[in-house]
JSON list of C-alpha atoms in Angstrom, two decimals:
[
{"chain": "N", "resi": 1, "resn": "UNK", "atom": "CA", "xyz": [8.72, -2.60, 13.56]},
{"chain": "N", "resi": 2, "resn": "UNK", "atom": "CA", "xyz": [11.89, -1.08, 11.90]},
{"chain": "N", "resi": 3, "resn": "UNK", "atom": "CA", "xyz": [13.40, -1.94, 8.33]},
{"chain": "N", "resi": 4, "resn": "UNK", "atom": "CA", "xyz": [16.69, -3.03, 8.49]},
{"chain": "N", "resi": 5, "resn": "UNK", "atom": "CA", "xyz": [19.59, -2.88, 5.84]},
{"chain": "N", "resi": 6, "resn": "UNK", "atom": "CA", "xyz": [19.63, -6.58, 6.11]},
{"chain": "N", "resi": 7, "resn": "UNK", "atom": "CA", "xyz": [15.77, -6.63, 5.34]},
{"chain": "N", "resi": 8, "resn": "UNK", "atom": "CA", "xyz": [15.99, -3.90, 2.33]},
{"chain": "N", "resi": 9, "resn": "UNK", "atom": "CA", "xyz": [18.87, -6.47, 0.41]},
{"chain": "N", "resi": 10, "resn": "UNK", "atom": "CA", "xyz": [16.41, -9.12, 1.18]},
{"chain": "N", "resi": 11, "resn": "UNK", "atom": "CA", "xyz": [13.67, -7.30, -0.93]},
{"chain": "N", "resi": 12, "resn": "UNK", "atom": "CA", "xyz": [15.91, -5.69, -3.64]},
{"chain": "N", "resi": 13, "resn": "UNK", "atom": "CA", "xyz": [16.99, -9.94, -4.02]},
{"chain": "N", "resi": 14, "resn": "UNK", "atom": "CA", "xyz": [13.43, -10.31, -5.02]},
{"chain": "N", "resi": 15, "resn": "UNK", "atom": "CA", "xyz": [12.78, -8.01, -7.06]},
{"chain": "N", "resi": 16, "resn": "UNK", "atom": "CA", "xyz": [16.16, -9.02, -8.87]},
{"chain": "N", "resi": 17, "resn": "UNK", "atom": "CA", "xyz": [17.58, -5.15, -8.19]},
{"chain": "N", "resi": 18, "resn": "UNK", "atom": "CA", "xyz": [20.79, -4.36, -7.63]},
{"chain": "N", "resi": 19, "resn": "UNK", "atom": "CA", "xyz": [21.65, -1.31, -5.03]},
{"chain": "N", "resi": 20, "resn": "UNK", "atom": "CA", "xyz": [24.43, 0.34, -3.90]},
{"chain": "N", "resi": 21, "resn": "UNK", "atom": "CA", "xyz": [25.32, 0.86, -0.62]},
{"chain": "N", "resi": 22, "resn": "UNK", "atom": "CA", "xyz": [24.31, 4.32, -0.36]},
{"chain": "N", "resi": 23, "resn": "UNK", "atom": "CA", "xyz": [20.85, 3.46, -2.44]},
{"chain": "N", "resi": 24, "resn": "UNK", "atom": "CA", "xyz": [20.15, 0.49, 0.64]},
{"chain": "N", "resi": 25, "resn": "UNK", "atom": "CA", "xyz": [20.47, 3.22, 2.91]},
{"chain": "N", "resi": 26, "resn": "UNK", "atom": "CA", "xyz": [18.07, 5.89, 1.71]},
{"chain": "N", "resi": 27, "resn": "UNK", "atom": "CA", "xyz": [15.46, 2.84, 1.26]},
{"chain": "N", "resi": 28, "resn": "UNK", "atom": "CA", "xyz": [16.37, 1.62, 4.89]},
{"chain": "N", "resi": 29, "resn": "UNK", "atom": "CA", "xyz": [15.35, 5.44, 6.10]},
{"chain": "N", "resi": 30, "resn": "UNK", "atom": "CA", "xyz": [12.11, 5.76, 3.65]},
{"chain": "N", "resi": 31, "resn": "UNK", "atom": "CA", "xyz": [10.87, 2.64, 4.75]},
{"chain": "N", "resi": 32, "resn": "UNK", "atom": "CA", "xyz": [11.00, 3.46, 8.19]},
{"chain": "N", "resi": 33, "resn": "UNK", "atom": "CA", "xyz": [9.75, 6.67, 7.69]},
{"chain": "N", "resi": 34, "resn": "UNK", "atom": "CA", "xyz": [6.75, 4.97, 5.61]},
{"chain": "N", "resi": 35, "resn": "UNK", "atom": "CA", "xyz": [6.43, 2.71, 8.76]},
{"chain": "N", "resi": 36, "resn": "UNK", "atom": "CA", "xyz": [6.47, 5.72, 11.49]},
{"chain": "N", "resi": 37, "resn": "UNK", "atom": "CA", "xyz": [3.51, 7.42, 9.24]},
{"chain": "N", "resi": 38, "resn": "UNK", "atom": "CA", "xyz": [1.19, 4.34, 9.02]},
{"chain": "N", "resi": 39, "resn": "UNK", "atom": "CA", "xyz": [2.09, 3.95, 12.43]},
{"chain": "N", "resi": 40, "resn": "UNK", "atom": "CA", "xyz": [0.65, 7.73, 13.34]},
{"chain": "N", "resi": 41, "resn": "UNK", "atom": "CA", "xyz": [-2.30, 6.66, 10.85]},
{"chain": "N", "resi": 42, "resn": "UNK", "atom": "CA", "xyz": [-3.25, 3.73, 13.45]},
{"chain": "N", "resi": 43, "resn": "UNK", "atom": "CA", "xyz": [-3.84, 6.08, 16.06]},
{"chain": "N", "resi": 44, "resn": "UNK", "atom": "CA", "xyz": [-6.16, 8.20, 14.20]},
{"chain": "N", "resi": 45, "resn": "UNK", "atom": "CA", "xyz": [-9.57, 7.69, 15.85]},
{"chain": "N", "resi": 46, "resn": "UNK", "atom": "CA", "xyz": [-12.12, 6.26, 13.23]},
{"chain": "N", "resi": 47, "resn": "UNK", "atom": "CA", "xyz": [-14.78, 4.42, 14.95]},
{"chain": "N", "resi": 48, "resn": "UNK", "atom": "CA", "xyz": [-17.53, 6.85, 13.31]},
{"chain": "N", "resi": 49, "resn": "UNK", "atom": "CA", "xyz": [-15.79, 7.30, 10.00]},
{"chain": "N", "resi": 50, "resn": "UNK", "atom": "CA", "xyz": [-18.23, 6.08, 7.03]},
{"chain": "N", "resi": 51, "resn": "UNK", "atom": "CA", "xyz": [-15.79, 4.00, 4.78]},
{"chain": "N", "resi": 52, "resn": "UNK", "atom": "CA", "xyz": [-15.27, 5.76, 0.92]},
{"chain": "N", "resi": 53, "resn": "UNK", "atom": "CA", "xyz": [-14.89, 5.16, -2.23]},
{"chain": "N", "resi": 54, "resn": "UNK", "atom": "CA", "xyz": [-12.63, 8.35, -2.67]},
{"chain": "N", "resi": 55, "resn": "UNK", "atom": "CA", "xyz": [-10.88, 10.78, -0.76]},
{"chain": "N", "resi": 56, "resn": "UNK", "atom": "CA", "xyz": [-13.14, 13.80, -2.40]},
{"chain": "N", "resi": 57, "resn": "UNK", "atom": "CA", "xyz": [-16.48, 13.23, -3.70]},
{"chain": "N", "resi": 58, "resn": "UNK", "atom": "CA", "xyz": [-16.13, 12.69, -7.29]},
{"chain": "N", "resi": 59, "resn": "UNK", "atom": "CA", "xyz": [-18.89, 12.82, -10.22]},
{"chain": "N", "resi": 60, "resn": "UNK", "atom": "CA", "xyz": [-17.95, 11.43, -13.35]},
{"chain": "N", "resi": 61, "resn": "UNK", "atom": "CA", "xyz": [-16.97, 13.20, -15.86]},
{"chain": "N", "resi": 62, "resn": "UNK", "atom": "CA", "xyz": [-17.61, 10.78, -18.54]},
{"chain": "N", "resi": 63, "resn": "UNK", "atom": "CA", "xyz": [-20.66, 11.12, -21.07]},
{"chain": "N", "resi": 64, "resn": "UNK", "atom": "CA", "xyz": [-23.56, 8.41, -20.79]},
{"chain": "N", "resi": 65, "resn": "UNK", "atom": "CA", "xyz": [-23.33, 5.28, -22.46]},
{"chain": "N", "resi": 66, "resn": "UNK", "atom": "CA", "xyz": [-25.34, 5.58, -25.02]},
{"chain": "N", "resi": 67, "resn": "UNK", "atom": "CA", "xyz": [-25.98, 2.83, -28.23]},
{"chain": "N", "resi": 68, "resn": "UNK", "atom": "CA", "xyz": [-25.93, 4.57, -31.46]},
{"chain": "N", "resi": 69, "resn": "UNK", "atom": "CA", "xyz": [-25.70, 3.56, -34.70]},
{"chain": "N", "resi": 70, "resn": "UNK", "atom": "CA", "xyz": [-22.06, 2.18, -36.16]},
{"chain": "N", "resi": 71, "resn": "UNK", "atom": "CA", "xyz": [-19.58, 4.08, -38.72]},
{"chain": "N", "resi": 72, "resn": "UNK", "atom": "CA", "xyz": [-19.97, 3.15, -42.22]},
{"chain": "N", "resi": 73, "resn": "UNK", "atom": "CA", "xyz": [-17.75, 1.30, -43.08]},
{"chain": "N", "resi": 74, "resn": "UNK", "atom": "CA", "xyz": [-16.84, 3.55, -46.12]},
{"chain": "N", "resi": 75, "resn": "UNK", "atom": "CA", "xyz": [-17.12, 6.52, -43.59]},
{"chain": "N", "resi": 76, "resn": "UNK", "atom": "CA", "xyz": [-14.37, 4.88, -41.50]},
{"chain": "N", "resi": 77, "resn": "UNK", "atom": "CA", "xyz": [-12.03, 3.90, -44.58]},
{"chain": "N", "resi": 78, "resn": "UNK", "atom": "CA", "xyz": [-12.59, 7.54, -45.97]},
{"chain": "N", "resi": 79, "resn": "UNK", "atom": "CA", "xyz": [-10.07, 9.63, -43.76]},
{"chain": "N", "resi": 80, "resn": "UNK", "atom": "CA", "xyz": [-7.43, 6.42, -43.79]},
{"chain": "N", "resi": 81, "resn": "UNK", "atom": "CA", "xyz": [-4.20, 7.29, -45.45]},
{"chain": "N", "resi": 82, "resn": "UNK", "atom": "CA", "xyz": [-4.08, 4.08, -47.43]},
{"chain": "N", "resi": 83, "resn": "UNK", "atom": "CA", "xyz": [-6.73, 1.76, -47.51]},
{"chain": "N", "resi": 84, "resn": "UNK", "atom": "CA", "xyz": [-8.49, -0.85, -50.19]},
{"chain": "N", "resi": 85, "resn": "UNK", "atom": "CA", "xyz": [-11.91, -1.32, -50.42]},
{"chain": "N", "resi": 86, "resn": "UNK", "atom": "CA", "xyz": [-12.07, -3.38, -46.72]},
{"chain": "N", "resi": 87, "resn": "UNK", "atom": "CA", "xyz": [-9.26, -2.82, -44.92]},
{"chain": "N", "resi": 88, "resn": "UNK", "atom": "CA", "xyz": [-6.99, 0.08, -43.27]},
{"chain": "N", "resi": 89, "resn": "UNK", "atom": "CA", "xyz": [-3.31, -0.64, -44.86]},
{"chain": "N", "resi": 90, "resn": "UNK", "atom": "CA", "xyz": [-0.27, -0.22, -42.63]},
{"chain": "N", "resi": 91, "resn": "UNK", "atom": "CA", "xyz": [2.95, -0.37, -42.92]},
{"chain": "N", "resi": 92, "resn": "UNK", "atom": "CA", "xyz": [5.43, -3.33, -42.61]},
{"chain": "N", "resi": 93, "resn": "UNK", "atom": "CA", "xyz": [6.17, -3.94, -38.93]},
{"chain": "N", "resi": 94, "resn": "UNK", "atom": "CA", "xyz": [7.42, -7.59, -38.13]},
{"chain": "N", "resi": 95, "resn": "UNK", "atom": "CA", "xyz": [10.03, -8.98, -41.09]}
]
């Protein structure tokens, strides 16, 4: 399967974009060339590939979730640069 001109206007039409002529050409070639890789992917033998989650092993890198006990609520208003006694004050955004 090859991407035509005629197919890359088709797709720019839905995603409302507008390209020039030069622009549907480079996208024509890309495509293709994204087709001509996936094609090479399909003949890549992986009958006794275990499926993954990720390329590379990967261990997370994020601390354990851990309950602990809330902020103060004075603790939290303490660093604010204006606040009253309940709430964080911000500026002004919608008229």
């Amino acid at each position: 399967m090859s991407v035509t001109e005629k197919d890359v206007r088709y797709m720019a039409g839905l995603a409302r974009l507008q390209l020039s002529e030069e622009e549907v050409k480079t996208f024509k070639e890309d495509m293709n060339d994204i087709l001509g890789y996936m094609d090479l992917l399909e003949e890549v033998d992986t009958e006794n590939v275990e499926p993954l989650e990720h390329v590379i092993e990967l261990e997370s890198r994020l601390r354990k979730d851990e309950a602990k006990e809330p902020l103060a609520h004075e603790d939290a208003l303490k660093n604010a640069p204006d606040a009253d006694s309940d709430y964080f004050r911000v500026p002004k955004v919608i008229e």
